Amino acid sequence: MLRNMKQNRARLIQSSLAYATASLTAITLHEFGHGQMAVIVGQHPIVYALHEQDIAGSRIDIGLIAAAGPILSLLLGYVVLYLY
């Protein structure tokens, strides 16, 4: 019984660490998607931990930059599902 509890605790800790690592990686890649699109449209963004600096541009540029993060997140999700 005690051995089973230790195994369950170890699995819980490992699962929690894996989830936290995957979440932070996905958020970082999402934000870099915004930043990369900003570079493509000719801006010079500054990407911080969980967001990027607001940059001025045309409405089309702002729309492209805003859409790049979610699109990259969807593509990342498709890749993970394909590999699974």
Tab-separated table of C-alpha atoms in Angstrom:
chain	number	residue	atom	x	y	z
A	1	MET	CA	0.000	0.000	0.000
A	2	LEU	CA	2.754	2.462	0.950
A	3	ARG	CA	4.722	1.564	-2.167
A	4	ASN	CA	1.669	2.269	-4.335
A	5	MET	CA	1.215	5.686	-2.680
A	6	LYS	CA	4.867	6.588	-3.372
A	7	GLN	CA	4.484	5.572	-7.016
A	8	ASN	CA	1.326	7.660	-7.355
A	9	ARG	CA	3.046	10.671	-5.761
A	10	ALA	CA	6.001	10.299	-8.139
A	11	ARG	CA	3.632	10.115	-11.135
A	12	LEU	CA	1.779	13.194	-9.927
A	13	ILE	CA	4.993	15.189	-9.598
A	14	GLN	CA	6.281	14.041	-12.994
A	15	SER	CA	2.967	14.792	-14.682
A	16	SER	CA	2.795	18.237	-13.083
A	17	LEU	CA	6.310	19.095	-14.219
A	18	ALA	CA	5.626	17.827	-17.741
A	19	TYR	CA	2.407	19.855	-17.943
A	20	ALA	CA	4.086	23.031	-16.672
A	21	THR	CA	6.976	22.624	-19.113
A	22	ALA	CA	4.646	21.986	-22.057
A	23	SER	CA	2.460	24.974	-21.147
A	24	LEU	CA	5.370	27.382	-20.873
A	25	THR	CA	6.852	26.083	-24.127
A	26	ALA	CA	3.526	26.502	-25.959
A	27	ILE	CA	3.034	30.038	-24.607
A	28	THR	CA	6.581	31.027	-25.552
A	29	LEU	CA	6.199	29.666	-29.090
A	30	HIS	CA	2.845	31.452	-29.407
A	31	GLU	CA	4.433	34.775	-28.461
A	32	PHE	CA	7.373	34.192	-30.806
A	33	GLY	CA	4.820	33.641	-33.578
A	34	HIS	CA	3.623	37.214	-32.991
A	35	GLY	CA	7.215	38.434	-32.917
A	36	GLN	CA	8.233	36.600	-36.083
A	37	MET	CA	5.291	38.022	-38.011
A	38	ALA	CA	6.225	41.493	-36.794
A	39	VAL	CA	9.722	40.987	-38.205
A	40	ILE	CA	8.263	39.753	-41.500
A	41	VAL	CA	6.131	42.898	-41.875
A	42	GLY	CA	9.141	45.106	-41.144
A	43	GLN	CA	8.734	45.916	-37.439
A	44	HIS	CA	11.315	45.465	-34.694
A	45	PRO	CA	9.454	43.840	-31.782
A	46	ILE	CA	10.757	43.258	-28.289
A	47	VAL	CA	9.452	39.942	-26.951
A	48	TYR	CA	9.186	39.613	-23.170
A	49	ALA	CA	8.373	36.505	-21.132
A	50	LEU	CA	4.640	36.329	-21.879
A	51	HIS	CA	3.989	39.199	-24.263
A	52	GLU	CA	5.631	41.454	-26.806
A	53	GLN	CA	5.956	45.219	-26.824
A	54	ASP	CA	3.145	47.025	-28.627
A	55	ILE	CA	4.319	48.269	-31.997
A	56	ALA	CA	2.756	50.795	-34.319
A	57	GLY	CA	1.830	49.893	-37.860
A	58	SER	CA	-1.027	49.746	-40.303
A	59	ARG	CA	-4.237	47.958	-39.409
A	60	ILE	CA	-3.347	45.125	-41.763
A	61	ASP	CA	0.060	44.681	-40.119
A	62	ILE	CA	-1.511	44.691	-36.656
A	63	GLY	CA	-4.083	42.110	-37.803
A	64	LEU	CA	-1.405	39.849	-39.276
A	65	ILE	CA	0.702	40.106	-36.136
A	66	ALA	CA	-2.302	39.393	-33.916
A	67	ALA	CA	-3.302	36.347	-35.981
A	68	ALA	CA	0.179	34.840	-36.143
A	69	GLY	CA	0.240	33.590	-32.531
A	70	PRO	CA	-3.017	31.612	-32.649
A	71	ILE	CA	-2.167	30.223	-36.087
A	72	LEU	CA	1.209	29.017	-34.816
A	73	SER	CA	-0.515	27.479	-31.775
A	74	LEU	CA	-2.928	25.602	-34.058
A	75	LEU	CA	-0.071	24.352	-36.235
A	76	LEU	CA	1.826	23.221	-33.145
A	77	GLY	CA	-1.285	21.381	-31.966
A	78	TYR	CA	-1.635	19.616	-35.316
A	79	VAL	CA	2.030	18.573	-35.209
A	80	VAL	CA	1.659	17.175	-31.698
A	81	LEU	CA	-1.510	15.281	-32.670
A	82	TYR	CA	0.215	13.907	-35.781
A	83	LEU	CA	3.222	12.743	-33.756
A	84	TYR	CA	0.943	11.196	-31.126
